[in-house]
Short mmCIF file of C-alpha atoms in Angstrom, two decimals:
data_model
loop_
_atom_site.label_atom_id
_atom_site.label_comp_id
_atom_site.label_asym_id
_atom_site.label_seq_id
_atom_site.Cartn_x
_atom_site.Cartn_y
_atom_site.Cartn_z
CA MET A 1 -42.73 -61.97 4.41
CA SER A 2 -45.09 -60.74 1.68
CA LYS A 3 -48.74 -61.80 1.47
CA LEU A 4 -49.67 -64.69 -0.71
CA ARG A 5 -51.52 -63.59 -3.93
CA VAL A 6 -54.88 -65.19 -4.43
CA VAL A 7 -57.29 -65.04 -7.29
CA HIS A 8 -60.88 -65.98 -6.41
CA TYR A 9 -63.59 -67.41 -8.78
CA ILE A 10 -67.21 -66.73 -8.15
CA ASN A 11 -70.49 -66.99 -10.03
CA GLN A 12 -72.99 -64.14 -10.97
CA PHE A 13 -74.99 -64.79 -7.72
CA PHE A 14 -72.16 -64.33 -5.11
CA ALA A 15 -70.94 -61.29 -7.19
CA GLN A 16 -74.48 -59.80 -6.55
CA ILE A 17 -75.04 -59.49 -10.34
CA GLY A 18 -78.18 -61.50 -10.25
CA GLY A 19 -79.66 -64.95 -9.99
CA GLU A 20 -80.73 -67.41 -12.78
CA GLU A 21 -81.73 -64.43 -14.98
CA MET A 22 -78.02 -63.52 -15.20
CA ALA A 23 -76.56 -66.92 -15.43
CA ASP A 24 -75.34 -66.12 -19.02
CA PHE A 25 -72.79 -63.50 -17.66
CA ALA A 26 -69.51 -63.71 -19.53
CA PRO A 27 -66.22 -63.96 -17.66
CA GLU A 28 -65.22 -60.55 -16.05
CA TYR A 29 -62.21 -59.66 -13.91
CA ARG A 30 -62.35 -57.32 -11.10
CA GLU A 31 -59.54 -55.99 -8.94
CA GLY A 32 -59.54 -57.00 -5.26
CA CYS A 33 -62.21 -59.09 -3.50
CA VAL A 34 -65.89 -59.30 -4.22
CA GLY A 35 -68.72 -60.84 -2.21
CA PRO A 36 -67.38 -63.79 -0.16
CA GLY A 37 -63.89 -62.76 -1.00
CA MET A 38 -64.13 -60.11 1.75
CA ALA A 39 -64.65 -62.97 4.37
CA PHE A 40 -61.74 -64.88 2.88
CA ASN A 41 -59.46 -61.68 3.20
CA ALA A 42 -60.55 -61.31 6.80
CA ALA A 43 -59.76 -64.94 7.52
CA PHE A 44 -56.32 -64.76 5.76
CA GLY A 45 -55.29 -61.80 7.89
CA ASP A 46 -51.77 -60.74 6.98
CA LYS A 47 -50.87 -64.04 5.33
CA ALA A 48 -52.65 -63.69 1.98
CA GLU A 49 -55.03 -61.42 0.11
CA ILE A 50 -57.29 -61.79 -2.81
CA VAL A 51 -55.82 -59.56 -5.61
CA GLY A 52 -58.58 -60.11 -8.07
CA THR A 53 -61.82 -61.79 -8.65
CA VAL A 54 -63.02 -63.76 -11.67
CA ILE A 55 -66.80 -63.69 -12.16
CA CYS A 56 -68.71 -65.86 -14.56
CA GLY A 57 -72.30 -66.98 -14.86
CA ASP A 58 -72.98 -70.58 -14.25
CA GLY A 59 -74.92 -70.97 -17.46
CA TYR A 60 -72.28 -69.18 -19.59
CA PHE A 61 -69.52 -71.37 -18.16
CA ASN A 62 -71.20 -74.53 -18.66
CA GLU A 63 -72.39 -73.76 -22.15
CA ASN A 64 -69.08 -72.30 -23.30
CA VAL A 65 -66.65 -74.46 -21.38
CA ASP A 66 -63.53 -74.23 -23.73
CA LYS A 67 -63.99 -70.45 -24.34
CA SER A 68 -64.57 -69.80 -20.65
CA ILE A 69 -61.47 -71.79 -19.64
CA GLU A 70 -59.30 -69.98 -22.18
CA VAL A 71 -60.52 -66.44 -21.18
CA ILE A 72 -60.39 -67.19 -17.36
CA LEU A 73 -56.84 -68.69 -17.65
CA GLU A 74 -55.59 -65.57 -19.28
CA MET A 75 -57.15 -63.48 -16.46
CA VAL A 76 -55.62 -65.58 -13.79
CA LYS A 77 -52.20 -65.87 -15.56
CA LYS A 78 -51.89 -61.98 -15.70
CA GLN A 79 -52.21 -61.82 -11.77
CA ASN A 80 -49.43 -64.30 -11.15
CA PRO A 81 -51.09 -65.72 -8.05
CA ASP A 82 -49.81 -68.20 -5.56
CA LEU A 83 -53.18 -69.72 -5.09
CA PHE A 84 -56.60 -69.93 -6.95
CA ILE A 85 -59.77 -70.44 -4.98
CA ALA A 86 -63.08 -71.38 -6.67
CA GLY A 87 -66.18 -70.98 -4.74
CA PRO A 88 -67.49 -72.38 -2.40
CA ALA A 89 -70.25 -73.74 -4.48
CA PHE A 90 -72.18 -75.61 -1.73
CA ASN A 91 -74.89 -77.70 -3.36
CA ALA A 92 -75.19 -75.55 -6.60
CA GLY A 93 -74.57 -78.21 -9.32
CA ARG A 94 -73.59 -76.00 -12.27
CA TYR A 95 -71.52 -73.82 -10.04
CA GLY A 96 -69.75 -76.83 -8.58
CA VAL A 97 -68.90 -78.34 -11.94
CA ALA A 98 -67.71 -74.75 -13.06
CA CYS A 99 -65.50 -74.42 -9.85
CA GLY A 100 -64.02 -77.83 -10.32
CA THR A 101 -63.42 -77.40 -14.01
CA ILE A 102 -61.71 -74.10 -13.84
CA ALA A 103 -59.76 -75.02 -10.72
CA ASN A 104 -58.60 -78.18 -12.45
CA ALA A 105 -57.54 -76.14 -15.54
CA VAL A 106 -55.66 -73.56 -13.61
CA GLN A 107 -53.81 -76.35 -11.71
CA GLU A 108 -53.01 -78.36 -14.85
CA LYS A 109 -52.31 -75.55 -17.30
CA LEU A 110 -50.86 -72.82 -15.15
CA GLY A 111 -49.25 -74.87 -12.34
CA ILE A 112 -50.97 -72.86 -9.73
CA LYS A 113 -52.19 -74.35 -6.53
CA VAL A 114 -55.97 -74.51 -6.22
CA LEU A 115 -58.76 -75.20 -3.87
CA THR A 116 -62.56 -75.26 -4.01
CA GLY A 117 -65.43 -76.15 -1.60
CA MET A 118 -68.66 -78.01 -2.12
CA TYR A 119 -71.49 -79.97 -0.45
CA VAL A 120 -71.17 -83.83 -0.62
CA GLU A 121 -74.03 -84.06 -3.10
CA ASN A 122 -72.69 -81.55 -5.57
CA PRO A 123 -71.78 -83.45 -8.76
CA GLY A 124 -68.51 -81.56 -8.78
CA VAL A 125 -67.30 -83.56 -5.87
CA ASP A 126 -67.60 -86.95 -7.71
CA ILE A 127 -66.09 -85.44 -10.82
CA PHE A 128 -62.94 -83.73 -9.23
CA LYS A 129 -62.30 -85.24 -5.75
CA ASN A 130 -59.42 -87.29 -7.15
CA LYS A 131 -57.77 -84.31 -8.84
CA LEU A 132 -58.30 -81.41 -6.40
CA TYR A 133 -58.64 -80.41 -2.81
CA ILE A 134 -62.28 -79.86 -2.14
CA ALA A 135 -63.29 -78.56 1.18
CA LYS A 136 -66.48 -79.99 2.76
CA THR A 137 -69.18 -77.39 3.03
CA LYS A 138 -72.86 -77.35 4.16
CA ASN A 139 -75.66 -77.59 1.71
CA SER A 140 -76.21 -73.77 1.18
CA ALA A 141 -74.72 -70.34 1.62
CA VAL A 142 -76.05 -70.34 5.21
CA GLY A 143 -72.76 -72.22 5.83
CA MET A 144 -70.54 -69.65 4.34
CA ARG A 145 -68.84 -68.77 7.67
CA ASP A 146 -67.88 -72.35 8.35
CA ALA A 147 -66.83 -72.82 4.64
CA VAL A 148 -64.57 -69.77 4.76
CA LYS A 149 -63.00 -70.91 8.09
CA THR A 150 -62.13 -74.52 6.72
CA MET A 151 -61.14 -73.23 3.23
CA SER A 152 -58.90 -70.38 4.38
CA ALA A 153 -56.91 -72.59 6.77
CA LEU A 154 -56.55 -75.40 4.03
CA ALA A 155 -55.67 -72.75 1.45
CA LEU A 156 -52.83 -71.35 3.49
CA LYS A 157 -51.36 -74.77 4.01
CA ILE A 158 -51.65 -75.67 0.33
CA ALA A 159 -50.14 -72.43 -0.78
CA ASN A 160 -47.31 -72.75 1.73
CA ASN A 161 -46.50 -76.32 0.96
CA GLU A 162 -47.30 -77.33 4.41
CA LYS A 163 -48.22 -80.85 5.28
CA ILE A 164 -51.83 -81.52 4.81
CA GLY A 165 -53.37 -83.67 7.56
CA ALA A 166 -56.00 -86.33 7.34
CA SER A 167 -59.18 -85.27 5.43
CA SER A 168 -61.24 -85.77 8.55
CA GLU A 169 -58.95 -83.25 10.40
CA GLU A 170 -58.65 -80.65 7.63
CA GLY A 171 -62.21 -80.88 6.32
CA TYR A 172 -61.77 -81.98 2.76
CA TYR A 173 -63.03 -84.90 0.79
CA ASN A 174 -60.64 -87.99 0.36
CA ARG A 175 -58.59 -87.80 -2.72
#
């Protein structure tokens, strides 16, 4: 069986482009995995691989929502992925809203399965928990290892159309 194809969405910080001073970074596509994508690839093993990474600054995305969605959807569509993962955003509010917004657009407009991850206090949780699978994460990137473990296991189930257990067992917010 061939590996599942995954496209990963991250912000400018996790792409190591910069912090707030680079929040106006326009959408960019890179082949393969970048930043936390390497941890996801390791967790996926031979079951899936990140074929490409979409990077966009939090400020840019949230100030140019329609344009960002349009550009990013084209980037994702070209890769013909089985799954789209956004984040994890932890408790970064603008990043969480961007992750939820683009994951929802990919799911609705392209029909691709999606997953994101956020901390309970991220505004993206309240906005998107009824539309998306959102894995529970810790408050900050210190929890990346746990987030990747939870998200990669859930991502494989989603992509393979496997039965998803209770939110308390699988580590996502009730939908």
